[in-house]
PDB file of C-alpha atoms in Angstrom:
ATOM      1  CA  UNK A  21      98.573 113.635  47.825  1.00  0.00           C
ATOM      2  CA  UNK A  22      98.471 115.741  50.563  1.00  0.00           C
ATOM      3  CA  UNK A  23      96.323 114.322  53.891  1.00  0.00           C
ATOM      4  CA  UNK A  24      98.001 116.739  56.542  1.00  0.00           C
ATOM      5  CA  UNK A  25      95.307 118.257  58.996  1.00  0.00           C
ATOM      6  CA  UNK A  26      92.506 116.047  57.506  1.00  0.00           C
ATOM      7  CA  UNK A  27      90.664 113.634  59.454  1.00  0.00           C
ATOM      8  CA  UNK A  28      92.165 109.834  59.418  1.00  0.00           C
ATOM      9  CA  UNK A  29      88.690 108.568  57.772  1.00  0.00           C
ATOM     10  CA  UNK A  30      88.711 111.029  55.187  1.00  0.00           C
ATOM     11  CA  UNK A  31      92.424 110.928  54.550  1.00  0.00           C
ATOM     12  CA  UNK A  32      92.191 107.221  54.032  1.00  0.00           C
ATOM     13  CA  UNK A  33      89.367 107.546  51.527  1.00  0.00           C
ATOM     14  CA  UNK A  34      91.723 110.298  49.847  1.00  0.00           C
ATOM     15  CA  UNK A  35      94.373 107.481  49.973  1.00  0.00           C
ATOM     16  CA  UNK A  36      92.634 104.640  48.743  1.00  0.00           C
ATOM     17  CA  UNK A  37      90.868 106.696  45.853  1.00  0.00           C
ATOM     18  CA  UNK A  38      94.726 107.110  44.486  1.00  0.00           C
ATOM     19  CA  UNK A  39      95.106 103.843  44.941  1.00  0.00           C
ATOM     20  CA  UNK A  40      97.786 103.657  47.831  1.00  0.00           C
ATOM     21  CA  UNK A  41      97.408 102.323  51.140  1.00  0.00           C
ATOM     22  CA  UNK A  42      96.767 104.012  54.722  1.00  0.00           C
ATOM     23  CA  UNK A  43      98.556 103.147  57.767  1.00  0.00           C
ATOM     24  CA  UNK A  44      98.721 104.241  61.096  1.00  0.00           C
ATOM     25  CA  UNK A  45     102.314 104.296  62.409  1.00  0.00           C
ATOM     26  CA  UNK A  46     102.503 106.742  65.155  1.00  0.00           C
ATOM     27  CA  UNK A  47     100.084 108.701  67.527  1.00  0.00           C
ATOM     28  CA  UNK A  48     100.825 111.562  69.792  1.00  0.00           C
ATOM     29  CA  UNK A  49      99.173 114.412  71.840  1.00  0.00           C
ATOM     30  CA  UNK A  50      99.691 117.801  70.023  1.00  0.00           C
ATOM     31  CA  UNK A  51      97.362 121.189  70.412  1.00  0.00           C
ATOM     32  CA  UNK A  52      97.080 121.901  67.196  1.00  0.00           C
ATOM     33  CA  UNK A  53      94.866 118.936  66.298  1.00  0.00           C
ATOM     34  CA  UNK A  54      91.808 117.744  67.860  1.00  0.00           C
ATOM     35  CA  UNK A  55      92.337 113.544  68.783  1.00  0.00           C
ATOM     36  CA  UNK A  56      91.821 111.612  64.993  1.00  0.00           C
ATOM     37  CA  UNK A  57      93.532 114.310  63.057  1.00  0.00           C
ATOM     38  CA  UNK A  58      96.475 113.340  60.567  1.00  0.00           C
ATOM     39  CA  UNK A  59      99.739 115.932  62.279  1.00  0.00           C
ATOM     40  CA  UNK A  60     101.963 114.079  59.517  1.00  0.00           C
ATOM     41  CA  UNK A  61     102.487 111.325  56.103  1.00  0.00           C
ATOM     42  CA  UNK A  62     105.269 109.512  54.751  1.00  0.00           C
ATOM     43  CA  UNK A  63     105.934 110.065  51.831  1.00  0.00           C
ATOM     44  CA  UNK A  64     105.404 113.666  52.262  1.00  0.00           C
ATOM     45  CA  UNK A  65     103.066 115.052  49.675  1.00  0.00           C
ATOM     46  CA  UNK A  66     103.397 114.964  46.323  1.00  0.00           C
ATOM     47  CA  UNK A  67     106.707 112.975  46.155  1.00  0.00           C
ATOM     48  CA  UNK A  68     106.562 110.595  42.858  1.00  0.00           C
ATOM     49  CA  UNK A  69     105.827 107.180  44.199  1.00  0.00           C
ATOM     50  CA  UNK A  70     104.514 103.588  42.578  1.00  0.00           C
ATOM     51  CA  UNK A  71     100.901 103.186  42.623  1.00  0.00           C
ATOM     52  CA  UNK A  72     100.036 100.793  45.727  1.00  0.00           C
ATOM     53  CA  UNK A  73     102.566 102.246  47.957  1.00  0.00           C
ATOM     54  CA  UNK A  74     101.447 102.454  51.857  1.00  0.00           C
ATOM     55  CA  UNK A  75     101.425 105.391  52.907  1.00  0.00           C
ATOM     56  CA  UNK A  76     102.559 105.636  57.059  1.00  0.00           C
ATOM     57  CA  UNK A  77     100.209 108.636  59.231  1.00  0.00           C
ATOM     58  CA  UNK A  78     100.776 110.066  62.508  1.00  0.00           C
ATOM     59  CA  UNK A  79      97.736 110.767  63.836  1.00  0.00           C
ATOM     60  CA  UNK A  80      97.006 113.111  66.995  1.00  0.00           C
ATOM     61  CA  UNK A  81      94.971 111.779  69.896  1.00  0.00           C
ATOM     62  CA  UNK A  82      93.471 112.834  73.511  1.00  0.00           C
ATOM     63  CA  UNK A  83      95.704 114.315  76.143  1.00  0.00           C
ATOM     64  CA  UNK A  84      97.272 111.245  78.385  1.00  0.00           C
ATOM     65  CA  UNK A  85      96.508 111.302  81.455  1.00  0.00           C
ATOM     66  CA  UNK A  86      98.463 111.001  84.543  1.00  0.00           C
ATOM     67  CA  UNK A  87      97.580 108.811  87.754  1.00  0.00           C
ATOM     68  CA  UNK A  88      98.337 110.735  90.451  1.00  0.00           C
ATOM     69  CA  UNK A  89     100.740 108.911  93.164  1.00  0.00           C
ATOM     70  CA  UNK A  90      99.911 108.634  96.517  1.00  0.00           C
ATOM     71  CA  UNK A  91     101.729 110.995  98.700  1.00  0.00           C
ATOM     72  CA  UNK A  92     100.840 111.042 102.001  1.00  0.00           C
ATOM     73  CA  UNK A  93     103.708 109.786 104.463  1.00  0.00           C
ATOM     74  CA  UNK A  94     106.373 110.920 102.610  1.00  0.00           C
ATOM     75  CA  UNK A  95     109.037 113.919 103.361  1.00  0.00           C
ATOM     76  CA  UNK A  96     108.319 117.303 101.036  1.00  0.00           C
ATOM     77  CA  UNK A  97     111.111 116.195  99.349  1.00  0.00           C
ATOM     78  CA  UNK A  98     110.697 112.999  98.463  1.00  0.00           C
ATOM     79  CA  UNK A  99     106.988 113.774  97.295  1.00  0.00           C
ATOM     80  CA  UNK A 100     108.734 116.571  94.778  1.00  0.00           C
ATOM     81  CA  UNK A 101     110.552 113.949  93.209  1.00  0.00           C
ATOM     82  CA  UNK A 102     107.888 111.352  92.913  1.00  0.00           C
ATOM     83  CA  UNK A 103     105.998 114.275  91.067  1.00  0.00           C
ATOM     84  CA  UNK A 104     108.667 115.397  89.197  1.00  0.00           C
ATOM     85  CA  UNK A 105     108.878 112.272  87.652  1.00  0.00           C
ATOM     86  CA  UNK A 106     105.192 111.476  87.013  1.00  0.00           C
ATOM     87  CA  UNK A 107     105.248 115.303  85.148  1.00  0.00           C
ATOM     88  CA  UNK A 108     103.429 116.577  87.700  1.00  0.00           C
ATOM     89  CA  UNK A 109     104.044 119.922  90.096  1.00  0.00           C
ATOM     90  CA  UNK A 110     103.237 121.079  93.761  1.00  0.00           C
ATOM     91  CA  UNK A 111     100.757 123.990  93.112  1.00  0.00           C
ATOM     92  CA  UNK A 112      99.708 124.861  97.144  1.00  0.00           C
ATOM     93  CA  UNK A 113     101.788 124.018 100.383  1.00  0.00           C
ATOM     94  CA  UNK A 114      99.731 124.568 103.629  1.00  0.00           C
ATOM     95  CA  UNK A 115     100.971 123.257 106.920  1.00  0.00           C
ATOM     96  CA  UNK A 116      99.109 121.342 110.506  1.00  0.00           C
ATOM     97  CA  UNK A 117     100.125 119.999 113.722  1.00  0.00           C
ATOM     98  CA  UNK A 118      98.922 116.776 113.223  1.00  0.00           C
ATOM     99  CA  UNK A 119      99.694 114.188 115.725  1.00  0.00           C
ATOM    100  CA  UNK A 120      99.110 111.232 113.101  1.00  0.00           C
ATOM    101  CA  UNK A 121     102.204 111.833 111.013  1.00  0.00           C
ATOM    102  CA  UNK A 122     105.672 112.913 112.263  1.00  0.00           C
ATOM    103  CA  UNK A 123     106.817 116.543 111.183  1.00  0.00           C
ATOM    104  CA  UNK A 124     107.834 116.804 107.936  1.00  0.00           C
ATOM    105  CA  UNK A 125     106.114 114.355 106.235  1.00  0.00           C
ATOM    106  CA  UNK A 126     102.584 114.994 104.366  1.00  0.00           C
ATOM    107  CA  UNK A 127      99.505 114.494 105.750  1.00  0.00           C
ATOM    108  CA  UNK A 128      97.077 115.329 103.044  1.00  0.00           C
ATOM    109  CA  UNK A 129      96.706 115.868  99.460  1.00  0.00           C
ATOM    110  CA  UNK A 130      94.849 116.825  97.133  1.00  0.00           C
ATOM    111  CA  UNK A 131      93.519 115.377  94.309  1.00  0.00           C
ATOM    112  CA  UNK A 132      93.838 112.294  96.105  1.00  0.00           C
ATOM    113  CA  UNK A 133      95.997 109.087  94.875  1.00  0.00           C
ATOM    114  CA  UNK A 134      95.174 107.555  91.601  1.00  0.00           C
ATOM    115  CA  UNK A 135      93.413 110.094  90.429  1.00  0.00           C
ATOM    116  CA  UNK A 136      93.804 110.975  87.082  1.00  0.00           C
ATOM    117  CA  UNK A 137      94.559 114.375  85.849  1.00  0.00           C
ATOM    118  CA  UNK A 138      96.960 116.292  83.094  1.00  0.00           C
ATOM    119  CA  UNK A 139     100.694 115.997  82.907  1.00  0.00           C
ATOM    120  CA  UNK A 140     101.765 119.486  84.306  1.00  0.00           C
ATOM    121  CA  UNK A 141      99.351 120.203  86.501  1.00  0.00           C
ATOM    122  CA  UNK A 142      99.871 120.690  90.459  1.00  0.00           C
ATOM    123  CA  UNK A 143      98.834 119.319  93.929  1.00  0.00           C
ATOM    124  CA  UNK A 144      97.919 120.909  96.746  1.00  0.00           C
ATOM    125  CA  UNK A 145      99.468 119.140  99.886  1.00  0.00           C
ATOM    126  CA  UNK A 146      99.572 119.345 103.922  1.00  0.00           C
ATOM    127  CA  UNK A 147     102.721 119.053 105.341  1.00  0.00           C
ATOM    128  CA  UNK A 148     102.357 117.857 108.949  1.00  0.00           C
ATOM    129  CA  UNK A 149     104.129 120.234 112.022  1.00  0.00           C
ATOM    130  CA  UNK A 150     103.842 117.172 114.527  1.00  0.00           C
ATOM    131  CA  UNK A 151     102.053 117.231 117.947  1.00  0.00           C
ATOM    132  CA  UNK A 152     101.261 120.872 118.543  1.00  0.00           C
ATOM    133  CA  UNK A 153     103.272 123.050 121.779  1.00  0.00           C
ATOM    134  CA  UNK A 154     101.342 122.679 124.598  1.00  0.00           C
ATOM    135  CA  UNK A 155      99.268 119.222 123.658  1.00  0.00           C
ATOM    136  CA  UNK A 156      99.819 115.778 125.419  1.00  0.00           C
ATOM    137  CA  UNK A 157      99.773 112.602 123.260  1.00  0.00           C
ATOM    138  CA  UNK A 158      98.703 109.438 125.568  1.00  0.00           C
ATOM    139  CA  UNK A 159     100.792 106.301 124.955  1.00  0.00           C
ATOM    140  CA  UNK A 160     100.408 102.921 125.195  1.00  0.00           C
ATOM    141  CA  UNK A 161     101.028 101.657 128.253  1.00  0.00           C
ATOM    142  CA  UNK A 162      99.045  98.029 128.030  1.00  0.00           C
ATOM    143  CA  UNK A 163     101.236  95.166 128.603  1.00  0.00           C
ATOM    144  CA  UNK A 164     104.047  97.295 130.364  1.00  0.00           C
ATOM    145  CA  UNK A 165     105.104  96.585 133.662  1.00  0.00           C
ATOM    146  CA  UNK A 166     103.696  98.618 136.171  1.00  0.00           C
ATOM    147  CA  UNK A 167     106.936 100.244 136.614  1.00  0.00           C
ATOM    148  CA  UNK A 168     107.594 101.128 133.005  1.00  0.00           C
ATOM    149  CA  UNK A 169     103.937 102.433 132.434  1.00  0.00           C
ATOM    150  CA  UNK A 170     104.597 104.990 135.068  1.00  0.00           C
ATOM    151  CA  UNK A 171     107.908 106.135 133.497  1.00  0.00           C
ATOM    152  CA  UNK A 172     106.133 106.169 129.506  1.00  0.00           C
ATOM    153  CA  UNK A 173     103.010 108.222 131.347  1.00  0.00           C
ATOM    154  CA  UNK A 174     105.813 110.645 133.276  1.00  0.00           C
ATOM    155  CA  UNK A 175     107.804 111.492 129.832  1.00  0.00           C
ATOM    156  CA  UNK A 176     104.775 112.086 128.050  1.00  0.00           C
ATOM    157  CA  UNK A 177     104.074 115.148 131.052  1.00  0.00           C
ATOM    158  CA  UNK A 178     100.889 112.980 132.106  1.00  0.00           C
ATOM    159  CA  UNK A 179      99.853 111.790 135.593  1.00  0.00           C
ATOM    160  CA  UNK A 180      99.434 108.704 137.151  1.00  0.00           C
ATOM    161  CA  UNK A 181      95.518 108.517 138.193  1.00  0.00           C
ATOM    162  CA  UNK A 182      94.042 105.452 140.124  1.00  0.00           C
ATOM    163  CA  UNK A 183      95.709 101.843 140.135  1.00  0.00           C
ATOM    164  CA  UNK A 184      92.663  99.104 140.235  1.00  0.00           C
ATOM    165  CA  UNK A 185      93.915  95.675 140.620  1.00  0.00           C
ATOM    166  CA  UNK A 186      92.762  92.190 138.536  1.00  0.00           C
ATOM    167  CA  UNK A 187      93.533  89.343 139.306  1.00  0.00           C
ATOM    168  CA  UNK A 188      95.536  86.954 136.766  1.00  0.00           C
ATOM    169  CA  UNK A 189      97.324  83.652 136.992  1.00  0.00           C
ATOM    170  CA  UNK A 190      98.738  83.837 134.124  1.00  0.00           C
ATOM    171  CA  UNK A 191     100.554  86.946 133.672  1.00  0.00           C
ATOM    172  CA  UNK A 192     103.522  88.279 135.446  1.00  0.00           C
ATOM    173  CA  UNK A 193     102.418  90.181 138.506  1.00  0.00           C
ATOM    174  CA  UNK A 194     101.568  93.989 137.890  1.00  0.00           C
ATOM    175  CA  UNK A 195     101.451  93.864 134.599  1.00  0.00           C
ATOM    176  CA  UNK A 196      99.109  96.645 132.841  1.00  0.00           C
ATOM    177  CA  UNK A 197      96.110  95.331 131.628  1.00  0.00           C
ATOM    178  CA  UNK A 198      94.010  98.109 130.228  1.00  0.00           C
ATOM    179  CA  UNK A 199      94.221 102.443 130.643  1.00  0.00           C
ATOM    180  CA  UNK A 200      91.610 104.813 131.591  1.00  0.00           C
ATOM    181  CA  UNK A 201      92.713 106.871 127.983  1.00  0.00           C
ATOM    182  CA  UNK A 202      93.052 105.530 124.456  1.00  0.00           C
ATOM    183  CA  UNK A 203      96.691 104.996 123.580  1.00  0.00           C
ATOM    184  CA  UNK A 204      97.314 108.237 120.537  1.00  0.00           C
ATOM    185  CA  UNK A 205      94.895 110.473 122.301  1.00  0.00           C
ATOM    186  CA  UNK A 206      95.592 113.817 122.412  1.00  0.00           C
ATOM    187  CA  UNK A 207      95.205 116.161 125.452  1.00  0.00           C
ATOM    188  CA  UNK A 208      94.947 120.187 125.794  1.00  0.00           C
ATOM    189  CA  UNK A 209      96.004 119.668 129.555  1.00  0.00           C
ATOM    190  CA  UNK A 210      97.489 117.187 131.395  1.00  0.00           C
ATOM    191  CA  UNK A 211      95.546 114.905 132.885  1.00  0.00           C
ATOM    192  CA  UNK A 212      95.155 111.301 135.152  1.00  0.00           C
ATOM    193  CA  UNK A 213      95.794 107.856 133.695  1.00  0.00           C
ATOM    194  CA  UNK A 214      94.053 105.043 135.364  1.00  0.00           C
ATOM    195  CA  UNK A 215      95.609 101.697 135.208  1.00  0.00           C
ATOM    196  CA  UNK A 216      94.488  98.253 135.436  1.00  0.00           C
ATOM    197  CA  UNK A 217      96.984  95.883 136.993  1.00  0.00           C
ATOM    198  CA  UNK A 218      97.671  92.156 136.991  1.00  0.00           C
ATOM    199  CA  UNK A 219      97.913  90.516 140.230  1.00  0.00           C
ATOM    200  CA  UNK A 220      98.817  86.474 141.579  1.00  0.00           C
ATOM    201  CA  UNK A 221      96.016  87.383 144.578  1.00  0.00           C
ATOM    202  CA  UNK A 222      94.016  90.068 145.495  1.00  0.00           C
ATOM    203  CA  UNK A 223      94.086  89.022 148.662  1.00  0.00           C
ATOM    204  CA  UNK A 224      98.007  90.087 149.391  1.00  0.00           C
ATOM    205  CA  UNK A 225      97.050  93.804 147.571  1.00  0.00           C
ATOM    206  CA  UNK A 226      94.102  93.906 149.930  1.00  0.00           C
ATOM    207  CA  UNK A 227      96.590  92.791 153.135  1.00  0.00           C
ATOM    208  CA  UNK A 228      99.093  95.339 152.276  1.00  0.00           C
ATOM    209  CA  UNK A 229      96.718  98.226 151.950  1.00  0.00           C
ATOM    210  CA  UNK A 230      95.021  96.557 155.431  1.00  0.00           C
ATOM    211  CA  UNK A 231      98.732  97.524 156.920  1.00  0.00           C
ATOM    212  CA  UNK A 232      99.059 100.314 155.258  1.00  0.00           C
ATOM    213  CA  UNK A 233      96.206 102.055 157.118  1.00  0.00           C
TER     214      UNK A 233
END
């Protein structure tokens, strides 16, 4: 009997009526089937066999899918191998300055992680170019000594802007407490910082600009 290319329920009725048995023994994804299609038998057909013999199938079925990994932080070429071995491709590469992720590495993708889509396909991704020329990034300065906030401000081509004073018992003297900018901003110009500094008494910081004048 010959069940190639027929559907499994009607190749199991066309089983059972010559009294053998149908089982299932294998599935795979081929083209040339829809899903629920017999692709091949064993015994092949018409080979003399006992009545009541089982008779194996290999039936085709839907396309698996692949989850697509997440991406994003990784060098170009690490993401090409992670995709490489999920069966998956790089279809578009487009590049951003991108002060959130450090050159090189990938920034965006698309479809996003754990998505699911078919083995072969490709993914468009964003590789980052870093800060872009001529942009400041503001660091973070809080908790620095006074001293060391001006030299992290001064590397990152900023200026120092206006020094207000708290007092605090219970942190070391000038100590910064808080910064007129959001640490990871970025700037088209350089611009002032303003710090907030710890001090023992604000009554010495007030003598010493008294003497000062």
């Amino acid at each position: 009997i010959d069940v190639q290319g027929k559907q499994l329920i009607k190749a199991i009725a066309m089983i059972e009526a010559e009294d053998f048995h149908a089982e299932v023994s294998d599935t795979m994804y081929t083209n040339k089937f829809p899903p629920g299609y017999v692709i091949d038998q064993y015994p092949k057909p018409y080979m003399k066999v006992k009545p009541g013999r089982t008779v194996k199938l290999k039936v085709s079925t839907s396309e698996k899918l692949i989850q697509i990994p997440n991406l994003i932080g990784q060098s170009l070429r690490s993401a090409e191998l992670i995709l490489h071995q999920a069966g998956l491709l790089i279809d578009t590469i487009y590049t951003e300055y991108n002060p959130e992720y450090p050159k090189g590495t990938l920034a965006w993708q698309y479809p996003k992680a754990n998505n699911l889509i078919k083995r072969g396909l490709g993914i468009q991704i964003t590789v980052s170019q870093g800060l872009p020329p001529d942009f400041y990034q503001v660091p973070n300065v809080i908790g620095l000594s006074m001293i060391q906030a001006k030299e992290h401000i001064t590397k990152a081509r900023l200026k120092i802007g206006k020094i207000s004073y708290h007092e605090d018992q219970d942190l070391v003297p000038y100590t910064v407490l808080d910064q007129s900018i959001s640490e990871g901003t970025v700037l088209d110009k350089p611009m002032k910082i303003n710090l907030v500094v710890s001090v023992l008494d604000l009554q010495d910081i007030f003598n010493q600009l008294t003497n000062e004048d």
